[in-house]
Amino acid sequence: MLSYKRSATVTFYILCGCTAVFAALIVGAPFIMPFLEKLGHGTETEYAVFLMAFYLCSVPATAVIISLFKLLGNIRGDRLFIKQNVKLLNIISYSCFAVVPICFAAGFWFITLFAVSAAALFFGFTVRIIMHAFEYAAEIKEENELTV
């Protein structure tokens, strides 16, 4: 069984790989879209809306990636139940919520984005629940540290 530090390290490297793919997509998306347009049955307008939604969602996605790197750094440094992690989880949840209206609106042109909108809403609420658990644990930890 992997220890939590080893697991966090593996997750860190996976996140690095995903970040590299995300960066490549940000740079390469305008070049990929015409190719996908020729392969698929979508119109130029649908792909333009999809591209616009992708770039609008990349802002909260970048906030999530940065927060995940900081959160993993805290976990690897044995700083788990601290207020900074609660703030990072709060940023992640609000970033998920920021994606919901963008993908929902774009879903009228590219129907798959309705599912992305629903998934972002679900993950936003899930992370909020975890954030509240971390907040409670951080309060208990602070109280225990003050007790002599």
CSV table of C-alpha atoms in Angstrom, one decimal:
chain,number,residue,atom,x,y,z
A,1,MET,CA,0.0,0.0,0.0
A,2,LEU,CA,1.3,3.4,-0.9
A,3,SER,CA,1.9,6.0,1.7
A,4,TYR,CA,0.1,9.3,1.3
A,5,LYS,CA,3.4,11.1,0.6
A,6,ARG,CA,4.2,8.7,-2.2
A,7,SER,CA,0.7,8.9,-3.5
A,8,ALA,CA,0.9,12.7,-3.4
A,9,THR,CA,4.2,12.6,-5.3
A,10,VAL,CA,2.7,10.3,-8.0
A,11,THR,CA,-0.3,12.7,-8.2
A,12,PHE,CA,2.1,15.6,-8.6
A,13,TYR,CA,3.8,14.1,-11.6
A,14,ILE,CA,0.4,13.2,-13.2
A,15,LEU,CA,-0.7,16.8,-12.6
A,16,CYS,CA,2.6,18.0,-14.3
A,17,GLY,CA,1.7,15.8,-17.3
A,18,CYS,CA,-1.8,17.1,-17.5
A,19,THR,CA,-0.6,20.6,-17.2
A,20,ALA,CA,1.7,20.1,-20.1
A,21,VAL,CA,-1.2,18.7,-22.2
A,22,PHE,CA,-3.4,21.6,-21.1
A,23,ALA,CA,-0.6,24.1,-22.1
A,24,ALA,CA,-0.2,22.4,-25.5
A,25,LEU,CA,-4.0,22.6,-26.1
A,26,ILE,CA,-4.0,26.3,-25.2
A,27,VAL,CA,-1.4,26.9,-27.8
A,28,GLY,CA,-2.6,24.4,-30.4
A,29,ALA,CA,-6.4,24.6,-30.2
A,30,PRO,CA,-6.7,27.1,-33.0
A,31,PHE,CA,-4.7,24.8,-35.3
A,32,ILE,CA,-6.6,21.7,-34.2
A,33,MET,CA,-10.1,23.1,-34.7
A,34,PRO,CA,-9.9,23.3,-38.6
A,35,PHE,CA,-8.7,19.7,-38.7
A,36,LEU,CA,-11.6,18.6,-36.5
A,37,GLU,CA,-14.0,20.6,-38.5
A,38,LYS,CA,-13.0,18.7,-41.6
A,39,LEU,CA,-13.4,15.3,-39.8
A,40,GLY,CA,-16.7,16.0,-38.1
A,41,HIS,CA,-20.1,17.2,-39.1
A,42,GLY,CA,-20.0,20.4,-37.1
A,43,THR,CA,-20.2,23.8,-38.6
A,44,GLU,CA,-17.7,26.6,-38.4
A,45,THR,CA,-19.9,28.4,-35.9
A,46,GLU,CA,-20.1,25.4,-33.6
A,47,TYR,CA,-16.4,25.0,-33.5
A,48,ALA,CA,-15.9,28.7,-32.9
A,49,VAL,CA,-18.3,28.6,-30.0
A,50,PHE,CA,-16.4,25.6,-28.6
A,51,LEU,CA,-13.1,27.3,-29.0
A,52,MET,CA,-14.4,30.4,-27.3
A,53,ALA,CA,-15.8,28.3,-24.4
A,54,PHE,CA,-12.5,26.5,-24.1
A,55,TYR,CA,-10.5,29.7,-23.8
A,56,LEU,CA,-13.0,31.2,-21.3
A,57,CYS,CA,-12.8,28.0,-19.2
A,58,SER,CA,-9.1,28.0,-19.4
A,59,VAL,CA,-8.9,30.9,-16.9
A,60,PRO,CA,-10.7,29.0,-14.0
A,61,ALA,CA,-8.9,25.8,-15.1
A,62,THR,CA,-5.5,27.6,-14.6
A,63,ALA,CA,-6.7,28.7,-11.1
A,64,VAL,CA,-7.5,25.0,-10.4
A,65,ILE,CA,-4.1,23.8,-11.6
A,66,ILE,CA,-2.2,26.4,-9.5
A,67,SER,CA,-4.3,25.6,-6.5
A,68,LEU,CA,-3.8,21.9,-6.9
A,69,PHE,CA,0.0,22.3,-7.1
A,70,LYS,CA,0.0,24.4,-3.9
A,71,LEU,CA,-2.3,21.9,-2.2
A,72,LEU,CA,-0.1,18.9,-3.2
A,73,GLY,CA,2.9,20.9,-1.9
A,74,ASN,CA,1.2,21.3,1.4
A,75,ILE,CA,0.3,17.7,1.6
A,76,ARG,CA,3.8,16.6,0.7
A,77,GLY,CA,5.1,19.0,3.4
A,78,ASP,CA,2.9,17.5,6.1
A,79,ARG,CA,0.7,20.6,6.2
A,80,LEU,CA,-2.7,19.0,5.7
A,81,PHE,CA,-5.4,20.6,7.9
A,82,ILE,CA,-4.4,24.2,7.7
A,83,LYS,CA,-6.4,27.3,6.7
A,84,GLN,CA,-4.4,27.8,3.5
A,85,ASN,CA,-5.7,24.4,2.2
A,86,VAL,CA,-9.3,25.5,3.0
A,87,LYS,CA,-8.7,28.6,0.9
A,88,LEU,CA,-7.2,26.6,-1.9
A,89,LEU,CA,-10.2,24.2,-1.9
A,90,ASN,CA,-12.5,27.3,-1.9
A,91,ILE,CA,-10.7,28.6,-5.0
A,92,ILE,CA,-11.1,25.2,-6.7
A,93,SER,CA,-14.8,25.0,-6.0
A,94,TYR,CA,-15.5,28.5,-7.2
A,95,SER,CA,-13.5,27.8,-10.3
A,96,CYS,CA,-15.7,24.8,-11.0
A,97,PHE,CA,-18.8,27.0,-10.5
A,98,ALA,CA,-17.3,29.6,-13.0
A,99,VAL,CA,-17.2,26.9,-15.7
A,100,VAL,CA,-20.9,26.0,-15.3
A,101,PRO,CA,-22.5,29.1,-17.1
A,102,ILE,CA,-19.9,29.2,-19.8
A,103,CYS,CA,-20.3,25.5,-20.8
A,104,PHE,CA,-24.1,25.7,-20.3
A,105,ALA,CA,-24.4,28.6,-22.7
A,106,ALA,CA,-22.1,27.0,-25.2
A,107,GLY,CA,-24.0,23.8,-24.9
A,108,PHE,CA,-26.7,25.2,-27.1
A,109,TRP,CA,-24.2,25.0,-30.0
A,110,PHE,CA,-22.2,22.1,-28.9
A,111,ILE,CA,-24.5,19.7,-27.0
A,112,THR,CA,-21.7,17.8,-25.2
A,113,LEU,CA,-20.9,20.9,-23.2
A,114,PHE,CA,-24.1,20.5,-21.2
A,115,ALA,CA,-22.5,17.4,-19.7
A,116,VAL,CA,-19.4,19.3,-18.9
A,117,SER,CA,-21.5,22.0,-17.2
A,118,ALA,CA,-23.3,19.4,-15.1
A,119,ALA,CA,-20.0,17.7,-14.2
A,120,ALA,CA,-18.4,21.1,-13.2
A,121,LEU,CA,-21.4,21.8,-11.0
A,122,PHE,CA,-21.2,18.3,-9.3
A,123,PHE,CA,-17.4,18.7,-8.7
A,124,GLY,CA,-17.9,22.2,-7.4
A,125,PHE,CA,-20.3,21.0,-4.7
A,126,THR,CA,-18.2,18.0,-4.0
A,127,VAL,CA,-15.1,20.1,-3.4
A,128,ARG,CA,-17.1,22.5,-1.2
A,129,ILE,CA,-18.2,19.6,1.0
A,130,ILE,CA,-14.5,18.5,1.3
A,131,MET,CA,-13.5,22.1,2.0
A,132,HIS,CA,-16.0,22.3,4.9
A,133,ALA,CA,-14.5,19.1,6.4
A,134,PHE,CA,-11.0,20.5,6.1
A,135,GLU,CA,-12.2,23.7,7.7
A,136,TYR,CA,-13.6,21.8,10.7
A,137,ALA,CA,-10.5,19.7,11.0
A,138,ALA,CA,-8.3,22.8,10.8
A,139,GLU,CA,-10.3,24.4,13.7
A,140,ILE,CA,-9.9,21.3,15.8
A,141,LYS,CA,-6.2,21.1,15.1
A,142,GLU,CA,-5.8,24.8,16.1
A,143,GLU,CA,-7.7,24.1,19.3
A,144,ASN,CA,-5.5,21.0,20.1
A,145,GLU,CA,-2.3,23.0,19.5
A,146,LEU,CA,-3.4,25.7,21.9
A,147,THR,CA,-4.1,23.0,24.6
A,148,VAL,CA,-1.1,22.4,26.8
